[in-house]
Short mmCIF file of C-alpha atoms in Angstrom, two decimals:
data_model
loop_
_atom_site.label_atom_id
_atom_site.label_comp_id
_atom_site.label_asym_id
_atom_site.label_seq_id
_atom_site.Cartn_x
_atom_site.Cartn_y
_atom_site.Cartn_z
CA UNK F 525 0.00 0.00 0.00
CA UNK F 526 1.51 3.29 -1.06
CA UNK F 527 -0.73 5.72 -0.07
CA UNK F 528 -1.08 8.92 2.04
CA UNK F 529 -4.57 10.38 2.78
CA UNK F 530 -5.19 14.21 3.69
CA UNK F 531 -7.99 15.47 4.95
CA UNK F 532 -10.06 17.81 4.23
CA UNK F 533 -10.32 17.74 0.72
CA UNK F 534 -11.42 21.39 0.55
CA UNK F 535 -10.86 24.05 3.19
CA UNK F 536 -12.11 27.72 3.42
CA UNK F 537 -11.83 29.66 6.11
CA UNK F 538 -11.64 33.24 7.04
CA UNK F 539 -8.38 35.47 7.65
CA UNK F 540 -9.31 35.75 11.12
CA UNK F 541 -9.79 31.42 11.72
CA UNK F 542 -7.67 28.21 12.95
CA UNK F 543 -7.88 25.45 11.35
CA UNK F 544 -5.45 22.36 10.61
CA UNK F 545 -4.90 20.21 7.69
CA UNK F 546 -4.05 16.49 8.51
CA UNK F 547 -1.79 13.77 6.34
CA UNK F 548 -1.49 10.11 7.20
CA UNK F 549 1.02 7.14 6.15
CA UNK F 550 0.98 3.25 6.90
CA UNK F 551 3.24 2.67 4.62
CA UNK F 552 6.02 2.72 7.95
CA UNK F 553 7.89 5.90 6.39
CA UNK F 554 10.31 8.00 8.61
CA UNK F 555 10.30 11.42 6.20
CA UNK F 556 7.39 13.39 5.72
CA UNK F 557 7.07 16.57 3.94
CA UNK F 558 4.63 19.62 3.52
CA UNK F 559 4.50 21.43 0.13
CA UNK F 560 2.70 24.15 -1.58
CA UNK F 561 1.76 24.42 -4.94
CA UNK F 562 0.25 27.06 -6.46
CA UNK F 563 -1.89 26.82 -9.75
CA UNK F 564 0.10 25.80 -13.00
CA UNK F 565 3.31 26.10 -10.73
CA UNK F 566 5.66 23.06 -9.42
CA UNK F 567 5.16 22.03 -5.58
CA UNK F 568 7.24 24.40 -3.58
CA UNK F 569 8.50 22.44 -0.17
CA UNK F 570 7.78 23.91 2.82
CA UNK F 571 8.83 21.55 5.77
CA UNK F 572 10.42 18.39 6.93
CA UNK F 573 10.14 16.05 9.40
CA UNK F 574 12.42 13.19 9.65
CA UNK F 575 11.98 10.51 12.83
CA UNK F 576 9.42 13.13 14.08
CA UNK F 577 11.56 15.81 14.42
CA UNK F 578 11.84 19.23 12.36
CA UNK F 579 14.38 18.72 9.86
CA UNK F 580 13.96 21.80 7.36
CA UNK F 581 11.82 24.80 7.24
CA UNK F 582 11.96 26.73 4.02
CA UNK F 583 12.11 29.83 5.62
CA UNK F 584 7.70 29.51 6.29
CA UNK F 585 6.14 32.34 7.51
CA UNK F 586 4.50 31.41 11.39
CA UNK F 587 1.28 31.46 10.28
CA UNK F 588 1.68 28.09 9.42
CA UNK F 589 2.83 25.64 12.19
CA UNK F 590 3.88 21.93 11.40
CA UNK F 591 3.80 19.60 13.63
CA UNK F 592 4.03 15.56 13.49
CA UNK F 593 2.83 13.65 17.00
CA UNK F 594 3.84 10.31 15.49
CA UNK F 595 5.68 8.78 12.61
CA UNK F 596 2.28 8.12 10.82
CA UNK F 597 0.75 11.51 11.17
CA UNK F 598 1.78 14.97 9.83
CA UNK F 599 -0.25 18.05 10.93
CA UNK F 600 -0.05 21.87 9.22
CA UNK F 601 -1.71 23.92 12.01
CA UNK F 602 -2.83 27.23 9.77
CA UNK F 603 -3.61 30.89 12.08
CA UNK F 604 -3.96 34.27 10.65
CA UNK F 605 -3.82 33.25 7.14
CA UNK F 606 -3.70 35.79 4.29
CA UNK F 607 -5.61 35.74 0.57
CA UNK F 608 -2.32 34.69 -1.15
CA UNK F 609 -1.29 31.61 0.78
CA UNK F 610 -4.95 30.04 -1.24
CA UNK F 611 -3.25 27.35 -3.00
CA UNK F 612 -3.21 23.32 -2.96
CA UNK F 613 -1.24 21.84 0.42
CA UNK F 614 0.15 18.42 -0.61
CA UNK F 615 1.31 16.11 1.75
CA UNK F 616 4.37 13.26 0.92
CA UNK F 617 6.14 10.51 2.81
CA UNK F 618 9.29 8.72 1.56
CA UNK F 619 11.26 5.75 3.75
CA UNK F 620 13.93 8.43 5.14
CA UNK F 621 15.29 11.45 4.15
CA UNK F 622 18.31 12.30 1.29
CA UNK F 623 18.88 8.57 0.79
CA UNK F 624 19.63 7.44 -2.63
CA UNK F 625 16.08 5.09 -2.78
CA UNK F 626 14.02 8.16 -1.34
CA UNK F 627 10.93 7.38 -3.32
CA UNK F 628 8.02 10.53 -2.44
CA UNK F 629 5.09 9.42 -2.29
CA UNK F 630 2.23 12.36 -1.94
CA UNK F 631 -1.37 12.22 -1.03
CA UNK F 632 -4.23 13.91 -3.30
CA UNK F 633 -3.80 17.34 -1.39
CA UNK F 634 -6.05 19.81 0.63
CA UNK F 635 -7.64 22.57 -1.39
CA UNK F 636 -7.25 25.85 0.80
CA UNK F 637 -9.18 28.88 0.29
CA UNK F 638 -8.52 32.02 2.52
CA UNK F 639 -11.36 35.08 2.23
CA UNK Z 1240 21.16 26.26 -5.50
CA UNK Z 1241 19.62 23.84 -7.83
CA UNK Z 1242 17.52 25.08 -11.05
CA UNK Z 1243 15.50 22.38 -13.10
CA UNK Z 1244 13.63 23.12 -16.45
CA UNK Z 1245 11.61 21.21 -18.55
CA UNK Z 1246 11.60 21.32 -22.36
CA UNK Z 1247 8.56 21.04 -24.26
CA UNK Z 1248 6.22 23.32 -21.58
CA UNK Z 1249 3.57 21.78 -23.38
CA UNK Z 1250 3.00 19.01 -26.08
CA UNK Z 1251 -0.69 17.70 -28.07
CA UNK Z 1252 -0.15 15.07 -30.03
CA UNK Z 1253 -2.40 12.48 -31.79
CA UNK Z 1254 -3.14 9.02 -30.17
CA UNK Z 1255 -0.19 6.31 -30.73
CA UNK Z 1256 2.56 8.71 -31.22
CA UNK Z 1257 6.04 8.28 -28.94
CA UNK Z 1258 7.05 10.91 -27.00
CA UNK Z 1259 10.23 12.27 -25.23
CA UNK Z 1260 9.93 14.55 -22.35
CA UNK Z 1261 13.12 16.42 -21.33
CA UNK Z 1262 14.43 17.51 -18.21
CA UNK Z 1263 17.25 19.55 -16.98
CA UNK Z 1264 19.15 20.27 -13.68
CA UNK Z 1265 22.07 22.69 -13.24
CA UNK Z 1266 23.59 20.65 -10.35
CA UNK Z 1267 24.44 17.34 -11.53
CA UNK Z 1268 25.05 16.44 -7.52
CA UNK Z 1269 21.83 14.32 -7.39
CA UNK Z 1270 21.99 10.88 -5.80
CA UNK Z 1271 18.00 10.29 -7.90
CA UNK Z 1272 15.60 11.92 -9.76
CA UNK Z 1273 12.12 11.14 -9.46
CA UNK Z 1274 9.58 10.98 -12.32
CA UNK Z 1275 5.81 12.28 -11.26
CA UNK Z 1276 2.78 12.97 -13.50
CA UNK Z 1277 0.00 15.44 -11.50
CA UNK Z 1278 -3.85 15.26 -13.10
CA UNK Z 1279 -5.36 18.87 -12.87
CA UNK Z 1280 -6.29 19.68 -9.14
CA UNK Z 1281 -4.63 16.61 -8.26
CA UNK Z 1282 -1.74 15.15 -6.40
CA UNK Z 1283 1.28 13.57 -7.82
CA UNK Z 1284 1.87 10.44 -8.71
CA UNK Z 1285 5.29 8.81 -8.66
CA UNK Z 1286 6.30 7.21 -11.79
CA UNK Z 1287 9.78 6.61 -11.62
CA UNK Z 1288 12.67 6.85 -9.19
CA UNK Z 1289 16.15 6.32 -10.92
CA UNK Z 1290 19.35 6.03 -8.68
CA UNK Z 1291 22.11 8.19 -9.48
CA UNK Z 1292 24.18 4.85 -10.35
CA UNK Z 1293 21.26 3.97 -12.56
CA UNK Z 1294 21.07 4.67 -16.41
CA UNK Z 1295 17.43 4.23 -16.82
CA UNK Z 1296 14.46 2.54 -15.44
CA UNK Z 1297 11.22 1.21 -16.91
CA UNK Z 1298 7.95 0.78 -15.91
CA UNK Z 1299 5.69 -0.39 -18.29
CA UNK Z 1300 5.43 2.02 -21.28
CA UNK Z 1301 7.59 4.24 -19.67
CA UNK Z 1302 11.14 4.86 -19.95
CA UNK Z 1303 13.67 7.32 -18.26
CA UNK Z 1304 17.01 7.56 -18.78
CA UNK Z 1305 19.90 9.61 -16.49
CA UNK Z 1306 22.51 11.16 -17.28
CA UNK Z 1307 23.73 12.70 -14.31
CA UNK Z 1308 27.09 14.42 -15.44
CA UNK Z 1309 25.50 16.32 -17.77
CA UNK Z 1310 22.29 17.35 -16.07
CA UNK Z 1311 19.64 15.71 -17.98
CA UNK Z 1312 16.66 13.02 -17.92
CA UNK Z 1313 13.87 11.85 -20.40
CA UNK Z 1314 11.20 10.54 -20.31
CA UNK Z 1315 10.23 8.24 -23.15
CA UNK Z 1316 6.39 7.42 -23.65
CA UNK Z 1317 5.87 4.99 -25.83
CA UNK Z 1318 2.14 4.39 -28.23
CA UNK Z 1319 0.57 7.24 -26.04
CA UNK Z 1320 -3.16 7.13 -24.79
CA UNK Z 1321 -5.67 10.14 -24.09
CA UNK Z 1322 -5.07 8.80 -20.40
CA UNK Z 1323 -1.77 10.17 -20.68
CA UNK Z 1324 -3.16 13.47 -20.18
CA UNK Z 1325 -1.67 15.13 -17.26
CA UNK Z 1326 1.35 17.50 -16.22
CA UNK Z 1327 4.71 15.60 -16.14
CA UNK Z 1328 7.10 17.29 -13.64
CA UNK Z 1329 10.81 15.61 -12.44
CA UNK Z 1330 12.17 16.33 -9.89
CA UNK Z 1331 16.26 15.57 -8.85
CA UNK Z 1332 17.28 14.77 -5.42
CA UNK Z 1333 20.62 16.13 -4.40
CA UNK Z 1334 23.12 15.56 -1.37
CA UNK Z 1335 21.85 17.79 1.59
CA UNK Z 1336 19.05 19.23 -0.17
CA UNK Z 1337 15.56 17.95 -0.81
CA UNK Z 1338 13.83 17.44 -4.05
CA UNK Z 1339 13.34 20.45 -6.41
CA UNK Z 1340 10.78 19.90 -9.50
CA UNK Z 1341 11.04 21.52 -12.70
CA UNK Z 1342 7.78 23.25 -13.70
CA UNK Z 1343 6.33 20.47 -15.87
CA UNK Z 1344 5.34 19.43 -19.43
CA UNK Z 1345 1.67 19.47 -19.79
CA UNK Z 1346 1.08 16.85 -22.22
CA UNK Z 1347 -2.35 16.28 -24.02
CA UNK Z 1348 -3.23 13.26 -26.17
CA UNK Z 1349 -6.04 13.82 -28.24
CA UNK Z 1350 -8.16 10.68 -29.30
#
């Protein structure tokens, strides 16, 4: 089984709003990986986790807070979001990180809409 | 800082027809380079993953070749199908740095 579910689908929310988008593995992976892609543009990474523990942050804004309980589940806490961060969230897992086999695997992504 | 392009941005051909999609990398310090293909509104789907000691790899009608020295990868479609519609993006891996993707071929195949 190779995939990763996200949920929800399709989030709007207002500037103003919490909200948290949610990405699960079984596949036993220790790298996961938050990206944002905006439309007709390549996926744009935003953080890392490897083992459970923050391995890069491209330089995110804090609006945006990562955070990954377990080594099956990868959270994106989102606070005080503005128009321009609208744009697909995709979620990907691979066995570990910046090893020569380190097959991505991504889930269908979260649709985010910010009014 | 690594740069990846893709060469055609976009390609319609007629059902059948083989196809070569190029890609591009200005550091050739990869240890892979992944192959995707992303339906519109969709996520991405992993085609291919060739090791940077690999020359190619195949997976059904679909070929990719490395050659990591001097920065480039195709990917070879062979008898193409309207189901081959879709955005084709690559994506290198290098030492201490995660994957960057180029910014796709879209690729229609008209019936």
């Amino acid at each position: 089984d190779t995939e990763v579910t996200q949920t929800p689908k399709h989030l709007v929310m207002g500037m103003t709003n919490k909200k948290s988008l949610k990405c699960e593995q079984h596949m036993g992976h220790r790298a996961m990986y938050w990206y944002k892609q905006k439309a007709k543009k390549p996926p744009e990474l935003m953080f890392v986790y490897s083992y459970e523990k923050l391995s890069i942050n491209e330089s995110v804004p804090s609006r945006f807070s990562p955070e990954c309980p377990n080594s099956s589940l990868l959270n994106l806490h989102l606070h005080a979001l503005q128009p321009e961060d609208s744009a697909l969230y995709l979620c990907a897992s691979s066995q570990e990180e910046g090893v020569i086999h380190n097959e991505q695997f991504f889930g269908p992504g979260t649709r985010l809409t910010v009014l | 800082k690594q740069e990846v392009t893709q060469i055609p941005a976009a390609l319609s051909v007629p059902e059948g027809e083989n196809l070569v999609l190029n890609c591009s990398f200005t550091d050739s310090a990869i240890y892979n380079l992944q192959w995707f293909r992303q339906d519109p509104g969709k996520g991405l789907t992993s085609l291919l993953l060739i090791q940077s000691s690999q020359r190619e790899q195949t997976s059904g009608r679909l070929n990719a070749s490395l050659d990591k020295s001097s920065g480039r990868s195709t990917l070879y479609i062979a008898a193409s199908q309207p189901g081959d519609s879709a955005t084709y993006l690559c994506a290198p891996g290098g030492y201490g740095q995660n994957f960057v993707f180029g910014p796709g071929t879209r690729l229609s195949v008209l019936p």
